[in-house]
Short mmCIF file of C-alpha atoms in Angstrom, two decimals:
data_model
loop_
_atom_site.label_atom_id
_atom_site.label_comp_id
_atom_site.label_asym_id
_atom_site.label_seq_id
_atom_site.Cartn_x
_atom_site.Cartn_y
_atom_site.Cartn_z
CA MET A 1 -3.99 -46.28 51.90
CA ASN A 2 -6.70 -45.79 49.31
CA LYS A 3 -4.76 -45.25 46.10
CA ASN A 4 -7.95 -44.34 44.24
CA LEU A 5 -7.97 -41.03 46.08
CA ILE A 6 -4.99 -39.72 44.15
CA ALA A 7 -6.86 -40.27 40.91
CA LEU A 8 -9.72 -38.26 42.38
CA ALA A 9 -7.34 -35.48 43.35
CA VAL A 10 -5.75 -35.28 39.90
CA ALA A 11 -9.19 -34.92 38.33
CA ALA A 12 -10.55 -32.56 41.00
CA ALA A 13 -10.52 -29.40 38.91
CA THR A 14 -12.67 -30.84 36.15
CA PHE A 15 -14.66 -33.57 37.91
CA SER A 16 -18.32 -32.64 37.48
CA GLY A 17 -19.89 -35.34 39.63
CA ALA A 18 -20.85 -37.56 36.70
CA ALA A 19 -19.09 -40.53 38.30
CA SER A 20 -21.69 -40.54 41.10
CA ALA A 21 -24.62 -39.45 38.93
CA ALA A 22 -27.95 -41.16 39.59
CA THR A 23 -29.65 -42.97 36.73
CA VAL A 24 -33.23 -41.72 36.68
CA TYR A 25 -34.32 -43.62 33.57
CA SER A 26 -33.05 -46.75 31.86
CA ASP A 27 -34.38 -49.33 29.43
CA ASP A 28 -32.84 -51.79 26.98
CA THR A 29 -31.46 -49.05 24.71
CA SER A 30 -31.47 -45.71 26.57
CA SER A 31 -30.43 -44.14 29.86
CA LEU A 32 -30.64 -40.75 31.54
CA ALA A 33 -28.50 -39.76 34.54
CA ILE A 34 -28.50 -36.61 36.68
CA GLY A 35 -25.45 -35.53 38.68
CA GLY A 36 -23.56 -32.52 39.89
CA ARG A 37 -22.11 -30.88 42.98
CA VAL A 38 -22.89 -28.40 45.74
CA GLU A 39 -19.74 -26.52 46.77
CA ALA A 40 -19.51 -23.94 49.54
CA ARG A 41 -16.38 -21.76 49.18
CA ALA A 42 -15.14 -18.78 51.18
CA LEU A 43 -12.34 -16.70 49.58
CA LEU A 44 -10.12 -14.33 51.54
CA SER A 45 -8.05 -12.02 49.33
CA GLU A 46 -7.19 -8.40 48.61
CA ASN A 47 -10.06 -6.63 46.88
CA GLY A 48 -10.28 -3.18 45.33
CA LYS A 49 -12.83 -0.78 46.83
CA THR A 50 -14.08 2.57 45.56
CA GLU A 51 -15.29 5.50 47.64
CA LEU A 52 -17.78 8.03 46.29
CA PRO A 53 -18.67 11.50 47.59
CA ALA A 54 -21.71 11.44 49.86
CA ASP A 55 -23.66 13.80 47.59
CA ALA A 56 -22.44 12.31 44.33
CA THR A 57 -24.91 12.43 41.49
CA ASN A 58 -22.54 11.45 38.70
CA GLN A 59 -20.91 8.57 40.63
CA GLN A 60 -17.39 9.88 40.06
CA ILE A 61 -14.66 7.88 41.77
CA ILE A 62 -12.66 10.06 44.15
CA ASP A 63 -10.60 7.42 45.90
CA GLN A 64 -9.64 3.77 45.73
CA HIS A 65 -8.20 1.49 48.36
CA THR A 66 -7.86 -2.22 49.04
CA SER A 67 -8.86 -4.44 51.91
CA ASN A 68 -8.82 -8.10 52.81
CA ASP A 69 -12.40 -9.32 52.50
CA VAL A 70 -14.16 -12.66 52.63
CA THR A 71 -16.08 -13.31 49.42
CA ASP A 72 -18.71 -16.01 49.04
CA ILE A 73 -17.84 -17.86 45.82
CA SER A 74 -20.09 -20.87 46.44
CA ARG A 75 -21.53 -22.67 43.44
CA VAL A 76 -23.80 -25.49 42.30
CA ARG A 77 -23.43 -27.57 39.17
CA VAL A 78 -26.18 -29.77 37.75
CA ASN A 79 -25.69 -32.02 34.73
CA ILE A 80 -27.78 -34.35 32.59
CA ASP A 81 -26.09 -37.21 30.75
CA ALA A 82 -28.20 -39.07 28.15
CA LYS A 83 -27.32 -42.07 25.99
CA THR A 84 -29.18 -44.30 23.57
CA GLN A 85 -28.03 -47.30 21.54
CA ILE A 86 -28.38 -46.57 17.81
CA ALA A 87 -26.29 -49.45 16.40
CA ASP A 88 -24.08 -52.26 17.64
CA GLY A 89 -21.36 -50.52 19.70
CA VAL A 90 -22.63 -47.05 18.73
CA GLN A 91 -24.55 -44.62 20.95
CA GLY A 92 -26.25 -41.31 20.45
CA ILE A 93 -25.28 -39.01 23.34
CA GLY A 94 -26.30 -35.69 24.83
CA TYR A 95 -24.85 -33.75 27.75
CA PHE A 96 -25.88 -30.58 29.57
CA GLU A 97 -24.33 -28.85 32.58
CA ARG A 98 -25.36 -25.58 34.22
CA GLU A 99 -23.47 -23.73 36.95
CA PHE A 100 -25.23 -21.49 39.48
CA ASN A 101 -23.09 -19.12 41.55
CA SER A 102 -23.70 -17.23 44.77
CA ASP A 103 -23.37 -14.18 42.53
CA SER A 104 -26.08 -15.09 40.04
CA SER A 105 -24.63 -12.73 37.40
CA ASN A 106 -21.91 -15.34 36.80
CA ASP A 107 -24.26 -18.26 36.13
CA GLU A 108 -23.44 -20.09 32.91
CA ASN A 109 -24.16 -23.11 30.75
CA ARG A 110 -20.87 -24.99 30.97
CA TYR A 111 -21.73 -27.73 28.46
CA ILE A 112 -24.44 -28.21 25.84
CA TYR A 113 -23.56 -30.81 23.22
CA ALA A 114 -24.81 -33.88 21.41
CA GLY A 115 -23.22 -36.38 19.06
CA VAL A 116 -22.26 -39.97 18.44
CA ASN A 117 -19.97 -42.28 20.40
CA SER A 118 -18.41 -45.43 18.97
CA ASP A 119 -16.89 -47.96 21.37
CA LYS A 120 -14.25 -48.65 18.72
CA TYR A 121 -13.61 -45.35 16.92
CA GLY A 122 -14.24 -42.65 19.53
CA GLN A 123 -16.67 -39.80 20.02
CA ILE A 124 -17.67 -36.76 17.97
CA VAL A 125 -19.94 -34.00 19.29
CA TYR A 126 -21.07 -30.48 18.42
CA GLY A 127 -22.13 -27.62 20.69
CA LYS A 128 -20.49 -26.12 23.75
CA ALA A 129 -17.81 -28.69 24.49
CA ASP A 130 -14.20 -28.98 25.60
CA GLY A 131 -11.34 -28.07 23.32
CA SER A 132 -8.36 -30.38 23.03
CA LEU A 133 -5.74 -28.80 25.29
CA GLY A 134 -7.65 -29.32 28.54
CA MET A 135 -6.52 -32.95 28.47
CA LEU A 136 -2.94 -31.66 28.76
CA THR A 137 -3.46 -28.86 31.28
CA ASP A 138 -5.11 -31.42 33.58
CA PHE A 139 -1.58 -32.76 34.21
CA THR A 140 -0.96 -29.79 36.52
CA ASP A 141 -4.50 -28.52 37.14
CA ILE A 142 -4.95 -30.89 40.10
CA MET A 143 -5.81 -28.71 43.08
CA ALA A 144 -9.00 -28.50 45.10
CA TYR A 145 -9.35 -24.77 44.36
CA ALA A 146 -6.33 -23.05 42.80
CA GLY A 147 -6.24 -23.47 39.05
CA SER A 148 -3.35 -23.86 36.66
CA VAL A 149 -1.91 -20.37 36.09
CA VAL A 150 -0.19 -21.46 32.87
CA GLY A 151 -2.75 -23.98 31.67
CA GLY A 152 -5.47 -21.47 32.42
CA SER A 153 -4.13 -19.26 29.63
CA LYS A 154 -5.37 -21.62 26.90
CA LEU A 155 -6.71 -19.99 23.75
CA ALA A 156 -10.49 -19.88 23.60
CA VAL A 157 -10.69 -22.47 20.82
CA ALA A 158 -8.64 -24.91 22.92
CA ASP A 159 -10.81 -24.47 26.02
CA ARG A 160 -14.50 -25.12 26.71
CA THR A 161 -16.33 -23.13 24.03
CA THR A 162 -19.41 -22.92 21.82
CA ASN A 163 -19.81 -23.60 18.09
CA ASN A 164 -17.35 -26.42 18.61
CA LEU A 165 -17.04 -29.66 16.64
CA ALA A 166 -14.92 -31.97 18.81
CA TYR A 167 -13.51 -35.49 18.44
CA ALA A 168 -11.93 -37.70 21.10
CA GLY A 169 -10.72 -41.28 20.83
CA THR A 170 -8.71 -43.67 22.98
CA PHE A 171 -6.76 -46.48 21.36
CA ASN A 172 -4.98 -48.69 23.91
CA ASN A 173 -2.57 -46.30 25.68
CA LEU A 174 -3.03 -43.40 23.24
CA THR A 175 -5.72 -40.71 23.57
CA PHE A 176 -6.19 -38.27 20.71
CA LYS A 177 -8.36 -35.16 20.61
CA ALA A 178 -9.09 -32.59 17.91
CA ASN A 179 -11.67 -29.83 17.63
CA TYR A 180 -12.64 -27.03 15.28
CA VAL A 181 -14.49 -23.86 16.30
CA PHE A 182 -16.44 -22.30 13.44
CA ASP A 183 -16.82 -18.63 12.52
CA GLY A 184 -19.86 -17.34 14.37
CA ALA A 185 -22.57 -14.86 13.45
CA ALA A 186 -21.52 -12.03 15.78
CA TYR A 187 -20.58 -8.67 14.23
CA ASN A 188 -19.74 -5.24 15.59
CA ASP A 189 -21.14 -1.89 14.42
CA ALA A 190 -18.51 -1.75 11.67
CA GLY A 191 -19.67 -5.06 10.25
CA LYS A 192 -16.56 -6.91 11.39
CA LYS A 193 -16.74 -10.37 12.95
CA THR A 194 -16.11 -10.45 16.68
CA ASP A 195 -15.93 -14.23 17.12
CA GLN A 196 -12.87 -16.36 17.62
CA SER A 197 -12.43 -19.33 15.32
CA GLY A 198 -9.76 -21.97 14.86
CA PHE A 199 -8.70 -25.42 16.00
CA SER A 200 -6.74 -27.34 18.58
CA THR A 201 -5.38 -30.85 18.76
CA ALA A 202 -3.62 -32.95 21.41
CA ALA A 203 -2.31 -36.43 22.08
CA LYS A 204 -1.57 -38.20 25.35
CA TYR A 205 0.31 -41.50 25.73
CA ASN A 206 0.55 -43.69 28.83
CA VAL A 207 3.85 -45.56 28.73
CA GLY A 208 2.66 -49.04 29.62
CA ASP A 209 2.43 -49.71 33.35
CA THR A 210 5.43 -47.54 34.20
CA GLY A 211 3.33 -44.71 35.68
CA LEU A 212 4.74 -42.32 33.06
CA ALA A 213 2.44 -40.31 30.77
CA LEU A 214 3.42 -37.86 28.03
CA GLY A 215 1.44 -35.38 25.99
CA VAL A 216 1.74 -32.66 23.35
CA GLY A 217 -0.75 -30.26 21.79
CA TYR A 218 -1.20 -27.27 19.49
CA ALA A 219 -3.88 -24.59 19.08
CA GLN A 220 -4.42 -21.79 16.57
CA GLN A 221 -7.17 -19.21 16.36
CA LYS A 222 -8.13 -16.08 14.43
CA ASP A 223 -9.84 -13.23 16.18
CA GLN A 224 -10.47 -9.51 15.96
CA THR A 225 -8.14 -7.01 17.60
CA ALA A 226 -10.43 -4.40 19.13
CA ALA A 227 -7.76 -1.70 19.17
CA ASN A 228 -7.49 -1.34 15.39
CA ASN A 229 -10.58 -3.24 14.27
CA THR A 230 -8.56 -5.63 12.12
CA VAL A 231 -9.53 -9.24 11.50
CA ASN A 232 -7.75 -12.52 10.92
CA GLN A 233 -5.09 -11.88 13.53
CA THR A 234 -3.61 -15.28 14.37
CA SER A 235 -2.77 -16.56 17.84
CA LYS A 236 -0.93 -19.84 18.45
CA GLN A 237 0.01 -22.08 21.38
CA THR A 238 2.10 -25.20 21.86
CA PHE A 239 1.92 -27.34 25.02
CA ALA A 240 4.08 -30.24 26.20
CA VAL A 241 3.40 -32.20 29.39
CA ALA A 242 4.63 -35.18 31.39
CA SER A 243 3.54 -36.92 34.58
CA TYR A 244 4.70 -39.76 36.77
CA THR A 245 2.66 -41.72 39.32
CA MET A 246 4.43 -43.85 41.91
CA GLY A 247 2.18 -45.35 44.56
CA ASP A 248 0.74 -42.48 46.59
CA LEU A 249 2.89 -39.85 44.84
CA TYR A 250 2.06 -37.94 41.69
CA PHE A 251 4.28 -35.49 39.78
CA GLY A 252 3.29 -33.42 36.75
CA GLY A 253 4.98 -30.85 34.55
CA LEU A 254 3.82 -28.52 31.77
CA TYR A 255 5.54 -26.20 29.28
CA LYS A 256 3.82 -23.66 27.05
CA TYR A 257 4.90 -21.30 24.30
CA GLY A 258 2.36 -18.90 22.84
CA HIS A 259 2.17 -16.31 20.06
CA ARG A 260 -0.21 -13.37 20.62
CA ASP A 261 -1.91 -15.26 23.42
CA ALA A 262 -1.45 -13.02 26.50
CA ASN A 263 -1.61 -9.41 27.68
CA ASN A 264 1.14 -7.61 29.57
CA LEU A 265 -0.15 -6.90 33.08
CA VAL A 266 1.14 -3.30 33.06
CA THR A 267 0.73 -2.09 29.49
CA ASN A 268 -2.14 -4.46 28.55
CA GLU A 269 -0.45 -4.96 25.16
CA LEU A 270 -1.07 -8.25 23.37
CA THR A 271 2.14 -10.27 23.46
CA ASP A 272 3.81 -13.66 23.14
CA SER A 273 4.24 -15.73 26.28
CA GLN A 274 6.26 -18.59 27.64
CA GLY A 275 5.53 -20.51 30.81
CA TYR A 276 6.09 -23.64 32.83
CA GLU A 277 4.34 -25.33 35.71
CA PHE A 278 5.04 -28.14 38.17
CA ALA A 279 2.56 -30.04 40.32
CA ALA A 280 2.76 -32.74 42.98
CA ALA A 281 0.23 -34.68 45.03
CA TYR A 282 0.53 -37.07 47.96
CA THR A 283 -2.22 -39.34 49.29
CA MET A 284 -2.19 -40.21 52.99
CA GLY A 285 -5.18 -42.26 54.00
CA LYS A 286 -8.27 -40.20 53.22
CA ALA A 287 -6.27 -36.98 52.91
CA VAL A 288 -4.69 -35.63 49.73
CA PHE A 289 -2.07 -32.86 49.75
CA THR A 290 -1.27 -31.01 46.53
CA THR A 291 1.01 -28.20 45.46
CA THR A 292 1.56 -26.32 42.20
CA TYR A 293 4.07 -23.73 41.07
CA GLY A 294 3.51 -21.80 37.85
CA PHE A 295 5.49 -19.07 36.10
CA MET A 296 4.74 -17.25 32.85
CA LYS A 297 6.45 -14.26 31.25
CA ASP A 298 6.07 -11.78 28.40
CA GLU A 299 8.35 -12.96 25.59
CA ARG A 300 8.32 -9.69 23.65
CA ASN A 301 8.70 -7.06 26.35
CA THR A 302 9.84 -4.56 23.72
CA SER A 303 8.86 -1.58 25.86
CA GLY A 304 10.95 -2.71 28.82
CA ALA A 305 7.85 -3.03 31.00
CA TYR A 306 7.40 -5.52 33.81
CA ASP A 307 7.42 -8.88 32.06
CA GLU A 308 6.00 -11.40 34.56
CA LEU A 309 2.50 -12.58 33.65
CA ALA A 310 2.13 -15.13 36.46
CA ASN A 311 4.28 -16.27 39.38
CA ALA A 312 2.42 -18.27 42.02
CA LEU A 313 2.85 -21.16 44.44
CA SER A 314 -0.29 -22.90 45.71
CA VAL A 315 -0.73 -25.55 48.41
CA ASP A 316 -3.86 -27.26 49.66
CA GLY A 317 -5.13 -30.19 51.65
CA THR A 318 -8.33 -32.16 50.99
CA TYR A 319 -10.04 -34.70 53.24
CA TYR A 320 -12.38 -37.21 51.58
CA PHE A 321 -14.97 -38.44 54.06
CA ASN A 322 -16.27 -40.68 51.26
CA SER A 323 -16.69 -40.50 47.48
CA ASN A 324 -19.47 -37.93 47.84
CA PHE A 325 -18.21 -35.46 50.44
CA ARG A 326 -14.91 -33.64 50.98
CA THR A 327 -13.56 -30.54 52.70
CA TYR A 328 -10.44 -28.58 51.78
CA ALA A 329 -8.23 -25.61 52.57
CA SER A 330 -6.12 -23.84 49.94
CA TYR A 331 -3.49 -21.08 50.02
CA THR A 332 -1.91 -19.30 47.05
CA PHE A 333 1.32 -17.33 47.44
CA ASN A 334 1.25 -14.71 44.68
CA MET A 335 4.78 -13.55 43.90
CA LEU A 336 4.00 -10.85 41.34
CA ASP A 337 5.39 -7.41 42.18
CA LYS A 338 2.53 -5.43 43.76
CA ASN A 339 4.36 -2.19 43.00
CA LYS A 340 4.12 -3.04 39.29
CA VAL A 341 0.72 -4.73 38.92
CA GLY A 342 -1.13 -3.42 41.99
CA LYS A 343 -2.12 -4.99 45.28
CA VAL A 344 -5.21 -6.76 43.97
CA ALA A 345 -3.45 -8.52 41.06
CA ALA A 346 -0.58 -9.52 43.39
CA SER A 347 -2.77 -10.62 46.29
CA ASP A 348 -2.43 -13.94 48.09
CA GLN A 349 -5.58 -16.05 48.41
CA VAL A 350 -7.00 -18.28 51.14
CA VAL A 351 -9.96 -20.54 50.39
CA LEU A 352 -11.95 -22.86 52.66
CA GLY A 353 -14.38 -25.22 50.97
CA ALA A 354 -16.80 -28.09 51.44
CA ARG A 355 -18.07 -30.07 48.46
CA TYR A 356 -20.84 -32.64 48.02
CA ASP A 357 -21.00 -34.60 44.77
CA PHE A 358 -24.20 -36.30 43.69
#
């Protein structure tokens, strides 16, 4: 069995193809590499449809229904990774990644940052870069398609975001990250700031060669509440994670508590949340099988409304033909109450995919 495959599976959700990137320029001090992925994905799920009167001139909605449709969610990512030696053990770095989707309206620049990396002291960058909590949510965000339902609720300042000054350093078995997102220059018509600003920090520790890893993190941000146009409303999150690798088996767990970090699915009111998630992976030859269960609830629920924010079990199987090409199938069992949140929000999902990394 190829035990390296399980490491690939655990990193699948965030792996951008840089590991197989081609160096297109290199000299004694500088290098430039280009990498990425081409990923064909077909999604079958419940989708909302609207019907309009045949002679409608004002496009009024007269009916709505749902149907199981196949949606093309294919995508391409292209990245450029540049480095140059500026001192002994110190490099100037720059990184860019763009994603192109089958629906071009969702195209985005995923990363644009530059900074300095020290082999001894770590890396500091500014631009559109990762926040600190992604290192922790990767403990359970391991699937070929389905994401982490709890980890995916990270505050904006703790996730990939712009105007971000970020530090990361690894010291033996300890990895530490911290980032600060500055106030931006976006204002609404009332002259109030509309940006989110704040910080996040996280630490991960590998316990020797035992296969055990532990992590903890915290994020806090200030943002504007559109409903009453107030500013400096504070949201907070705390994450704790653990994982254990034993041969071809991997187990991961995550716990989150958040303050003003989620919206009730029925009332849409901003609320506190609490959630947990478990993940497992098994490598069998060139195949990797993964499963994740995540649950998150509304901690306030003062109005007595439906309080589940997420309740899903996902399973998938991936076959690695080699380090560049894989195919996968994924199924998500959504256990939210469709009578409370609607058929679309409670829909199961089936995804078939093929991915080429370059």
